[in-house]
mmCIF file of C-alpha atoms in Angstrom:
data_model
loop_
_atom_site.group_PDB
_atom_site.id
_atom_site.type_symbol
_atom_site.label_atom_id
_atom_site.label_comp_id
_atom_site.label_asym_id
_atom_site.label_seq_id
_atom_site.Cartn_x
_atom_site.Cartn_y
_atom_site.Cartn_z
ATOM 1 C CA MET A 1 63.265 50.445 70.504
ATOM 2 C CA ALA A 2 66.585 52.219 71.049
ATOM 3 C CA VAL A 3 69.064 51.711 68.230
ATOM 4 C CA SER A 4 72.333 53.549 67.684
ATOM 5 C CA LEU A 5 72.274 55.116 64.268
ATOM 6 C CA GLY A 6 75.855 54.521 63.240
ATOM 7 C CA SER A 7 76.513 53.009 59.834
ATOM 8 C CA ALA A 8 76.173 49.418 61.107
ATOM 9 C CA GLY A 9 73.237 50.311 63.337
ATOM 10 C CA SER A 10 71.291 52.006 60.576
ATOM 11 C CA MET A 11 71.799 49.020 58.274
ATOM 12 C CA ARG A 12 70.513 46.678 60.986
ATOM 13 C CA LEU A 13 67.515 48.931 61.512
ATOM 14 C CA LEU A 14 66.698 48.954 57.787
ATOM 15 C CA ARG A 15 67.044 45.169 57.543
ATOM 16 C CA SER A 16 64.739 44.643 60.515
ATOM 17 C CA ILE A 17 62.133 47.010 59.024
ATOM 18 C CA ILE A 18 62.290 45.247 55.659
ATOM 19 C CA ARG A 19 62.015 41.793 57.281
ATOM 20 C CA SER A 20 59.045 42.820 59.386
ATOM 21 C CA GLY A 21 57.150 43.792 56.231
ATOM 22 C CA SER A 22 56.184 47.282 57.419
ATOM 23 C CA LEU A 23 57.407 48.772 54.122
ATOM 24 C CA CYS A 24 55.101 46.634 51.984
ATOM 25 C CA SER A 25 52.682 48.407 49.712
ATOM 26 C CA SER A 26 49.259 47.095 48.731
ATOM 27 C CA SER A 27 50.685 45.295 45.693
ATOM 28 C CA GLY A 28 53.059 43.231 47.846
ATOM 29 C CA SER A 29 56.302 44.760 46.561
ATOM 30 C CA ARG A 30 58.759 46.296 48.996
ATOM 31 C CA SER A 31 60.329 49.679 48.411
ATOM 32 C CA LEU A 32 62.206 52.291 50.363
ATOM 33 C CA HIS A 33 62.759 55.777 48.985
ATOM 34 C CA VAL A 34 65.697 57.717 50.402
ATOM 35 C CA THR A 35 66.785 61.272 49.538
ATOM 36 C CA ALA A 36 69.814 63.288 50.552
ATOM 37 C CA VAL A 37 69.523 65.691 53.477
ATOM 38 C CA CYS A 38 69.446 69.354 52.495
ATOM 39 C CA CYS A 39 70.700 71.515 55.369
ATOM 40 C CA LYS A 40 70.519 74.733 53.367
ATOM 41 C CA SER A 41 67.934 77.228 54.585
ATOM 42 C CA SER A 42 66.281 78.938 51.626
ATOM 43 C CA ALA A 43 62.916 79.989 53.079
ATOM 44 C CA GLY A 44 62.149 83.695 52.876
ATOM 45 C CA ARG A 45 65.131 84.470 50.660
ATOM 46 C CA PHE A 46 64.840 86.068 47.251
ATOM 47 C CA ARG A 47 66.636 84.036 44.614
ATOM 48 C CA ARG A 48 69.291 85.860 42.625
ATOM 49 C CA GLY A 49 68.922 85.805 38.865
ATOM 50 C CA LYS A 50 70.478 87.604 35.937
ATOM 51 C CA GLY A 51 70.066 91.051 37.468
ATOM 52 C CA ASP A 52 66.798 91.892 35.731
ATOM 53 C CA THR A 53 64.383 91.429 38.666
ATOM 54 C CA PRO A 54 63.640 94.510 40.815
ATOM 55 C CA VAL A 55 63.344 93.919 44.576
ATOM 56 C CA THR A 56 62.371 96.136 47.495
ATOM 57 C CA TYR A 57 64.363 96.727 50.667
ATOM 58 C CA GLU A 58 62.353 94.080 52.559
ATOM 59 C CA GLN A 59 62.926 91.446 49.871
ATOM 60 C CA ALA A 60 66.631 92.194 49.474
ATOM 61 C CA HIS A 61 67.544 91.205 53.039
ATOM 62 C CA ALA A 62 67.393 87.657 54.403
ATOM 63 C CA PRO A 63 65.066 86.757 57.316
ATOM 64 C CA HIS A 64 67.886 86.594 59.869
ATOM 65 C CA TYR A 65 68.316 90.379 59.483
ATOM 66 C CA ILE A 66 64.913 91.083 61.071
ATOM 67 C CA GLY A 67 65.573 93.480 63.921
ATOM 68 C CA HIS A 68 68.982 94.510 62.517
ATOM 69 C CA ARG A 69 68.470 95.823 58.984
ATOM 70 C CA LYS A 70 64.714 95.487 58.614
ATOM 71 C CA GLY A 71 61.806 95.679 61.035
ATOM 72 C CA TRP A 72 59.017 93.391 62.123
ATOM 73 C CA LEU A 73 55.924 93.488 59.924
ATOM 74 C CA SER A 74 53.642 92.669 62.835
ATOM 75 C CA GLN A 75 54.129 94.518 66.110
ATOM 76 C CA ASN A 76 52.263 93.145 69.122
ATOM 77 C CA THR A 77 52.859 91.698 72.569
ATOM 78 C CA SER A 78 51.027 88.410 72.091
ATOM 79 C CA ASN A 79 54.264 86.435 71.694
ATOM 80 C CA LEU A 80 55.391 87.108 75.250
ATOM 81 C CA LYS A 81 55.511 84.243 77.737
ATOM 82 C CA GLY A 82 52.181 83.493 79.366
ATOM 83 C CA VAL A 83 49.995 85.444 76.927
ATOM 84 C CA LYS A 84 46.942 83.586 75.641
ATOM 85 C CA ASP A 85 45.753 83.389 72.032
ATOM 86 C CA ALA A 86 49.108 84.065 70.327
ATOM 87 C CA ALA A 87 48.094 81.802 67.440
ATOM 88 C CA ASP A 88 44.826 83.715 67.010
ATOM 89 C CA ARG A 89 46.752 86.977 66.501
ATOM 90 C CA THR A 90 48.829 85.311 63.778
ATOM 91 C CA VAL A 91 45.733 84.054 61.961
ATOM 92 C CA GLU A 92 44.116 87.496 62.285
ATOM 93 C CA ASP A 93 47.242 89.109 60.810
ATOM 94 C CA MET A 94 47.169 86.700 57.873
ATOM 95 C CA PHE A 95 43.486 87.479 57.256
ATOM 96 C CA ILE A 96 44.116 91.245 57.429
ATOM 97 C CA ARG A 97 47.005 90.998 54.951
ATOM 98 C CA ARG A 98 44.904 88.996 52.472
ATOM 99 C CA PHE A 99 41.908 91.296 52.925
ATOM 100 C CA ILE A 100 43.991 94.421 52.244
ATOM 101 C CA ALA A 101 45.694 92.783 49.247
ATOM 102 C CA GLY A 102 42.284 91.890 47.804
ATOM 103 C CA THR A 103 40.643 95.248 48.568
ATOM 104 C CA PHE A 104 43.495 97.345 47.195
ATOM 105 C CA HIS A 105 44.276 94.997 44.304
ATOM 106 C CA SER A 106 47.723 95.662 42.749
ATOM 107 C CA CYS A 107 48.075 98.902 44.720
ATOM 108 C CA LEU A 108 50.371 97.728 47.525
ATOM 109 C CA ALA A 109 53.924 98.912 46.866
ATOM 110 C CA ASP A 110 55.453 97.103 49.847
ATOM 111 C CA GLU A 111 54.455 94.836 52.713
ATOM 112 C CA LEU A 112 51.711 95.844 55.131
ATOM 113 C CA VAL A 113 52.806 96.656 58.710
ATOM 114 C CA ILE A 114 50.312 95.710 61.429
ATOM 115 C CA LYS A 115 50.643 97.424 64.821
ATOM 116 C CA ARG A 116 48.510 96.462 67.791
ATOM 117 C CA ARG A 117 48.425 99.106 70.521
ATOM 118 C CA GLY A 118 46.142 98.255 73.401
ATOM 119 C CA ASN A 119 42.726 97.647 71.880
ATOM 120 C CA MET A 120 43.550 99.380 68.584
ATOM 121 C CA ILE A 121 44.849 97.923 65.313
ATOM 122 C CA ILE A 122 46.876 100.281 63.124
ATOM 123 C CA LEU A 123 47.591 99.231 59.526
ATOM 124 C CA CYS A 124 50.451 101.059 57.783
ATOM 125 C CA ALA A 125 50.798 100.698 54.034
ATOM 126 C CA ILE A 126 52.547 102.259 51.072
ATOM 127 C CA MET A 127 50.219 102.316 48.066
ATOM 128 C CA LEU A 128 50.716 103.041 44.404
ATOM 129 C CA GLN A 129 48.657 105.875 42.888
ATOM 130 C CA LYS A 130 46.610 103.628 40.595
ATOM 131 C CA LEU A 131 43.167 104.651 41.875
ATOM 132 C CA LEU A 132 41.363 107.961 41.842
ATOM 133 C CA PRO A 133 41.510 109.737 45.220
ATOM 134 C CA ILE A 134 37.756 109.415 45.766
ATOM 135 C CA LYS A 135 37.932 105.631 45.246
ATOM 136 C CA MET A 136 40.942 105.431 47.577
ATOM 137 C CA TYR A 137 39.067 107.336 50.320
ATOM 138 C CA PHE A 138 36.044 105.071 49.892
ATOM 139 C CA LEU A 139 38.169 101.908 50.169
ATOM 140 C CA ILE A 140 39.957 103.272 53.247
ATOM 141 C CA GLY A 141 36.628 103.953 54.989
ATOM 142 C CA TYR A 142 35.208 100.618 53.846
ATOM 143 C CA THR A 143 38.246 98.741 55.174
ATOM 144 C CA GLU A 144 38.305 100.554 58.520
ATOM 145 C CA THR A 145 34.560 100.058 59.077
ATOM 146 C CA LEU A 146 34.455 96.402 58.058
ATOM 147 C CA LEU A 147 37.533 95.372 60.058
ATOM 148 C CA SER A 148 36.347 97.399 63.098
ATOM 149 C CA HIS A 149 33.036 95.529 63.123
ATOM 150 C CA LEU A 150 34.740 92.192 62.482
ATOM 151 C CA TYR A 151 37.372 92.476 65.257
ATOM 152 C CA LYS A 152 35.239 94.641 67.596
ATOM 153 C CA CYS A 153 38.023 97.168 68.109
ATOM 154 C CA PRO A 154 39.014 100.390 66.350
ATOM 155 C CA VAL A 155 41.026 99.868 63.165
ATOM 156 C CA LYS A 156 42.957 102.763 61.636
ATOM 157 C CA LEU A 157 44.552 102.734 58.197
ATOM 158 C CA GLU A 158 47.633 104.915 57.664
ATOM 159 C CA ILE A 159 48.439 105.141 53.967
ATOM 160 C CA GLN A 160 51.173 106.887 52.035
ATOM 161 C CA THR A 161 50.985 106.988 48.259
ATOM 162 C CA ILE A 162 53.815 106.960 45.741
ATOM 163 C CA GLU A 163 53.802 107.153 41.960
ATOM 164 C CA ASN A 164 56.071 104.169 41.204
ATOM 165 C CA LYS A 165 57.395 101.226 43.154
ATOM 166 C CA VAL A 166 60.699 102.001 44.875
ATOM 167 C CA ILE A 167 63.439 99.684 43.595
ATOM 168 C CA TYR A 168 66.192 98.979 46.095
ATOM 169 C CA LYS A 169 68.264 96.471 44.087
ATOM 170 C CA TRP A 170 68.180 94.359 40.982
ATOM 171 C CA PHE A 171 68.557 90.587 41.459
#
């Protein structure tokens, strides 16, 4: 049914829907809930506060600055036209990020960068020095071995350690 959605047209459409009874609930009462349209894009943006919240460089810039002021966190060629299994790469990246965050609990200083080069997955991370070096080496080997067997391709972990989290700005 094609209806123009001008002010008179939308009122006619609402009246016809109400008359037809398609808005009836199980109790027999009719109701229509309407909210205002919010055209403001707030996804991926860090909310400003009183100036007491530290943020990193990645968090300080809005998503539309990707490629200008900040880089991509996942580098691969699966999003090109005609490439199969692009959604699978995204799900794999989400799993890898959650696995690393759980394995190195509270040690990630910034976001994980995932690079796919040919048949190899390279994970770049900046970690805080909260663990002993021997435990860090064990977790690196454990992560590389487990992910290599899981994805059936070589996985390499490139880690840099810092003492404290780097604060770019205060929001």
